[in-house]
Coordinates of C-alpha atoms and ligand atoms in Angstrom, one line a residue:
M1 CA 93.7 72.7 88.0
Q2 CA 90.8 70.3 88.9
G3 CA 89.3 72.6 91.2
I4 CA 88.8 75.0 88.9
Y5 CA 87.9 72.9 86.5
R6 CA 85.2 71.6 88.6
A7 CA 83.9 74.9 89.6
M8 CA 82.7 75.5 86.1
S9 CA 79.2 73.6 85.8
V10 CA 77.3 73.4 82.1
P11 CA 74.2 74.8 82.3
K12 CA 71.4 72.8 80.9
T13 CA 70.8 75.4 78.3
H14 CA 73.9 74.8 76.5
P15 CA 73.3 73.8 73.0
R16 CA 75.8 70.6 73.4
Y17 CA 74.7 70.2 76.9
E18 CA 74.5 65.9 76.4
S19 CA 77.6 66.0 74.7
L20 CA 79.7 67.9 77.4
M21 CA 77.8 66.0 80.2
R22 CA 78.9 62.3 78.3
R23 CA 82.5 63.7 78.5
E24 CA 82.1 64.4 82.5
R25 CA 80.9 60.9 83.0
L26 CA 84.0 59.6 81.2
I27 CA 86.2 61.5 82.7
E28 CA 84.9 60.5 86.2
G29 CA 84.9 56.9 84.9
Y30 CA 88.5 57.1 83.8
K31 CA 88.9 58.7 87.4
Q32 CA 87.6 55.3 89.0
G33 CA 89.5 53.2 87.0
L34 CA 86.5 52.0 84.7
V35 CA 87.8 53.7 81.5
A36 CA 91.2 52.8 79.7
E37 CA 93.3 56.2 78.8
A38 CA 92.8 55.1 74.8
G39 CA 89.2 55.2 75.6
M40 CA 89.2 59.1 76.0
I41 CA 90.8 59.1 72.7
A42 CA 88.5 56.8 71.0
H43 CA 85.4 58.5 72.4
G44 CA 86.8 62.1 70.8
R45 CA 86.9 60.0 67.4
G46 CA 83.1 59.0 68.0
E47 CA 82.2 62.7 69.0
A48 CA 83.5 64.0 65.6
F49 CA 81.3 61.2 63.7
D50 CA 78.3 62.2 65.8
Y51 CA 78.8 66.1 64.9
L52 CA 78.6 65.0 61.3
L53 CA 75.3 63.4 61.9
G54 CA 74.0 66.1 63.7
E55 CA 74.1 64.4 67.0
V56 CA 70.7 62.7 66.7
T57 CA 69.8 59.3 66.0
I58 CA 69.2 59.1 62.5
P59 CA 66.5 57.0 60.4
E60 CA 69.4 54.7 59.3
A61 CA 70.3 54.0 62.9
E62 CA 66.8 53.4 64.2
L63 CA 66.7 50.8 61.6
A64 CA 69.5 49.1 62.5
E65 CA 68.5 49.4 66.3
R66 CA 65.2 47.6 65.0
A67 CA 66.8 44.6 63.5
A68 CA 69.2 44.2 66.4
A69 CA 66.4 44.2 68.9
S70 CA 64.9 41.3 66.9
L71 CA 68.0 39.4 66.5
L72 CA 68.7 39.6 70.0
L73 CA 64.9 38.5 70.7
N74 CA 65.2 35.7 68.5
A75 CA 68.5 34.6 69.6
G76 CA 69.2 31.2 71.8
N77 CA 72.0 32.8 74.1
P78 CA 72.5 36.4 73.5
V79 CA 75.4 38.3 75.0
I80 CA 75.9 42.0 75.6
S81 CA 79.9 42.5 75.7
V82 CA 80.8 45.5 77.9
N83 CA 84.0 47.7 77.8
G84 CA 84.9 50.4 79.6
N85 CA 83.7 53.4 77.7
T86 CA 80.1 51.9 77.5
A87 CA 80.2 50.8 81.4
A88 CA 80.9 54.3 82.3
L89 CA 78.4 56.1 79.9
C90 CA 75.5 53.8 80.3
P91 CA 75.4 51.3 83.2
A92 CA 71.6 51.4 84.0
E93 CA 70.9 51.4 80.3
L94 CA 72.9 48.0 79.6
A95 CA 71.3 46.8 83.0
E96 CA 67.8 47.3 81.6
L97 CA 68.4 46.1 78.3
A98 CA 70.0 42.8 79.5
R99 CA 66.6 42.5 81.7
A100 CA 64.4 43.4 78.7
I101 CA 65.7 40.6 76.3
P102 CA 66.8 38.8 78.6
A103 CA 70.6 38.7 77.9
K104 CA 73.8 38.1 79.6
L105 CA 76.6 40.9 79.9
E106 CA 80.0 40.1 79.8
V107 CA 82.9 42.4 80.4
N108 CA 85.3 41.9 77.5
L109 CA 88.2 44.6 77.2
F110 CA 90.7 45.4 74.5
Y111 CA 92.9 46.9 77.2
R112 CA 92.4 44.1 79.8
T113 CA 93.6 44.1 83.5
E114 CA 91.9 42.1 86.0
E115 CA 91.3 45.0 88.2
R116 CA 89.3 47.0 85.4
V117 CA 87.4 44.2 84.8
A118 CA 86.6 43.6 88.6
R119 CA 85.9 47.5 88.9
I120 CA 83.4 47.4 86.0
V121 CA 81.7 44.3 87.2
T122 CA 81.1 46.1 90.5
H123 CA 79.9 49.1 88.6
L124 CA 77.2 47.5 86.5
E125 CA 76.1 45.5 89.6
K126 CA 75.8 49.0 91.1
H127 CA 73.5 49.9 88.2
G128 CA 71.2 47.2 88.6
A129 CA 72.9 44.3 86.3
T130 CA 73.0 41.0 87.7
A131 CA 75.4 37.6 87.2
V132 CA 77.9 39.8 85.2
L133 CA 80.2 37.4 83.5
G134 CA 84.1 38.3 82.4
A135 CA 85.8 38.1 85.8
E136 CA 86.6 34.5 85.3
P137 CA 87.2 33.5 82.0
D138 CA 87.3 30.0 80.9
S139 CA 87.3 30.0 77.0
Q140 CA 89.4 32.1 74.2
I141 CA 88.3 33.5 71.1
P142 CA 90.3 31.9 68.5
S143 CA 92.9 34.1 66.3
L144 CA 93.1 37.0 68.8
D145 CA 96.2 37.6 70.9
H146 CA 95.8 36.4 74.8
A147 CA 94.1 39.0 76.3
R148 CA 91.7 39.9 74.2
A149 CA 90.5 36.5 73.5
L150 CA 89.7 35.9 77.2
C151 CA 86.0 35.2 77.2
T152 CA 83.5 32.8 79.3
K153 CA 82.1 29.7 77.8
E154 CA 78.5 30.3 78.9
G155 CA 78.9 33.6 77.7
I156 CA 80.5 35.1 74.4
Y157 CA 82.2 32.0 73.8
S158 CA 78.9 30.2 73.3
A159 CA 76.8 33.2 72.2
D160 CA 74.8 33.0 68.8
V161 CA 74.1 36.6 69.0
V162 CA 76.8 38.9 70.6
L163 CA 76.1 42.9 70.8
V164 CA 79.5 44.6 70.9
P165 CA 79.5 48.7 71.6
L166 CA 82.5 50.3 70.5
E167 CA 84.3 47.2 68.9
D168 CA 88.0 47.0 67.6
G169 CA 87.9 45.7 64.2
D170 CA 90.0 42.6 65.3
R171 CA 87.6 41.2 67.7
A172 CA 84.3 41.8 65.5
Q173 CA 86.2 40.0 62.9
A174 CA 87.1 37.2 64.9
L175 CA 83.6 36.7 66.4
R176 CA 82.2 36.7 63.0
D177 CA 84.9 34.0 61.8
M178 CA 83.1 31.8 65.1
G179 CA 80.0 32.4 63.0
K180 CA 78.3 34.5 65.4
T181 CA 76.0 37.0 64.3
T182 CA 77.2 40.4 65.5
I183 CA 75.5 43.7 66.4
V184 CA 78.2 46.6 66.3
I185 CA 77.6 50.1 67.7
D186 CA 80.0 52.4 66.0
L187 CA 79.4 55.9 65.0
N188 CA 82.3 55.6 62.4
P189 CA 80.6 54.2 59.5
L190 CA 84.0 53.2 57.6
S191 CA 85.6 51.4 60.7
R192 CA 86.4 47.7 60.0
S193 CA 83.9 46.6 63.1
S194 CA 81.1 48.6 61.2
K195 CA 82.2 47.0 57.7
T196 CA 82.4 43.5 59.3
A197 CA 79.2 43.5 61.6
S198 CA 76.1 41.6 61.0
V199 CA 74.2 44.7 61.8
T200 CA 75.8 48.2 62.3
I201 CA 74.1 50.9 64.4
V202 CA 75.6 54.2 63.6
D203 CA 74.4 56.1 66.9
E204 CA 76.1 57.6 70.0
V205 CA 76.1 54.4 72.4
T206 CA 73.7 56.3 75.1
R207 CA 71.3 56.8 72.8
A208 CA 71.6 53.4 71.1
I209 CA 71.1 51.3 74.0
P210 CA 67.8 52.5 75.1
N211 CA 66.7 52.8 71.6
I212 CA 67.2 48.9 71.3
T213 CA 65.5 48.4 74.7
R214 CA 62.4 50.4 73.4
F215 CA 62.4 48.2 70.1
V216 CA 62.8 44.8 72.3
K217 CA 59.8 45.8 74.1
E218 CA 57.5 46.7 71.0
L219 CA 59.0 43.9 69.3
K220 CA 58.4 41.1 71.9
G221 CA 56.0 38.1 70.9
K222 CA 56.2 39.0 67.3
P223 CA 57.7 37.4 64.6
A224 CA 61.4 38.2 63.8
L225 CA 62.0 40.9 61.4
A226 CA 63.5 40.3 57.6
G227 CA 65.3 42.1 55.0
F228 CA 67.8 44.3 56.6
D229 CA 70.8 44.9 54.6
N230 CA 73.7 46.4 56.2
D231 CA 75.4 47.2 53.4
V232 CA 72.7 49.3 51.8
N233 CA 72.4 51.0 55.2
L234 CA 76.0 51.9 55.6
E235 CA 76.3 53.4 52.1
K236 CA 73.5 55.9 52.9
I237 CA 75.0 56.9 55.8
I238 CA 78.2 57.6 54.4
E239 CA 76.4 59.4 51.7
L240 CA 74.6 61.6 54.2
I241 CA 78.2 62.6 55.7
R242 CA 79.3 63.6 52.0
Q243 CA 76.5 66.1 51.7
G244 CA 77.4 67.7 55.1
H245 CA 74.1 66.5 56.7
S246 CA 75.1 68.1 60.3
S247 CA 72.5 70.5 61.9
V248 CA 74.5 71.0 65.3
Ligands
PTJ1 O1 87.6 49.4 77.5 P1 88.5 48.6 76.7 O2 89.7 48.4 77.1 O3 87.9 47.5 76.0 O4 88.7 49.8 75.2 C1 87.8 50.5 74.6 C2 88.6 51.3 73.6 C3 87.2 51.8 73.1 C4 89.3 52.1 73.9 C5 88.9 50.1 72.3 O5 87.8 49.2 72.0 C6 89.1 51.1 71.1 O6 90.3 51.2 71.0 O7 88.3 51.0 70.1 P2 88.8 51.9 68.6 O8 89.3 51.0 67.9 O9 89.2 53.3 69.1 O10 87.0 51.9 68.2 C7 86.4 52.7 69.1 C8 84.8 53.2 68.1 O11 83.8 53.2 68.8 C9 85.4 54.1 67.2 O12 85.3 54.0 65.4 C10 84.7 55.0 67.5 O13 84.1 56.3 66.4 C11 83.4 54.7 68.0 N1 82.8 55.2 69.2 C12 83.8 55.8 70.4 N2 82.8 56.6 70.8 C13 81.6 56.2 70.7 C14 81.4 55.5 69.8 N3 80.3 55.0 69.2 C15 79.2 55.1 69.9 N4 79.0 56.0 70.7 C16 80.1 56.3 71.5 N5 80.0 57.1 72.6

């Protein structure tokens, strides 16, 4: 079965080439022990919302990406939380964003196993990341059940701004409860993570991360941006979906 599947390659001319290649990367990441089984299902939900939004970065997402870049640049201890899906989809892009800010990278998993944490750390390092945190947690996020709460003191625990791509709602809320500024990347504008974040980026993670890096480079040395309203931005996106915005 695998042989038959592998024999079929996706032509670059395919209208949904990028989307299909992301699936390939995720399947490969699953086989390498980076992605949780449930990560495949979570990706499918993301794809559905991406389809509804035309599989492009909409202006509202760009606005949030700019605001996120400014927050990360002006943070005292900015940290990028990395899960299995994100590591499989865009490891080099995560390493580049961490360098550009600069920020720390910390592996923090919903379905945590020590083996998967170690594999993700190695995978990120192979793609240019350095000093990746998460393998030796020494702190806990309060009010979360054990494994999900594990984090490091120098990373997520003491961070003032945390970028949490593809987050589950509970942890996003717990980070807010700790007084942190949270930036969530989630194609679902209706999710609890989206609603609880300080800044929600409704964009596909492989587009969102390089876009934030671009804005980080553009905004470096400039005054912090003000005036971003997350609720207003999310309302506009929900309205776009209601109107049938998709052009795929
Ligand atoms: O690697 P782990 O153990 O930390 O597990 C990661 C998953 C994603 C399985 C875990 O965090 C999870 O179950 O997440 P949820 O609650 O399913 O939420 C994931 C959200 O991310 C959903 O709202 C999806 O719409 C969204 N999403 C999925 N893929 C993408 C995405 N958003 C942006 N880009 C994507 N590629």
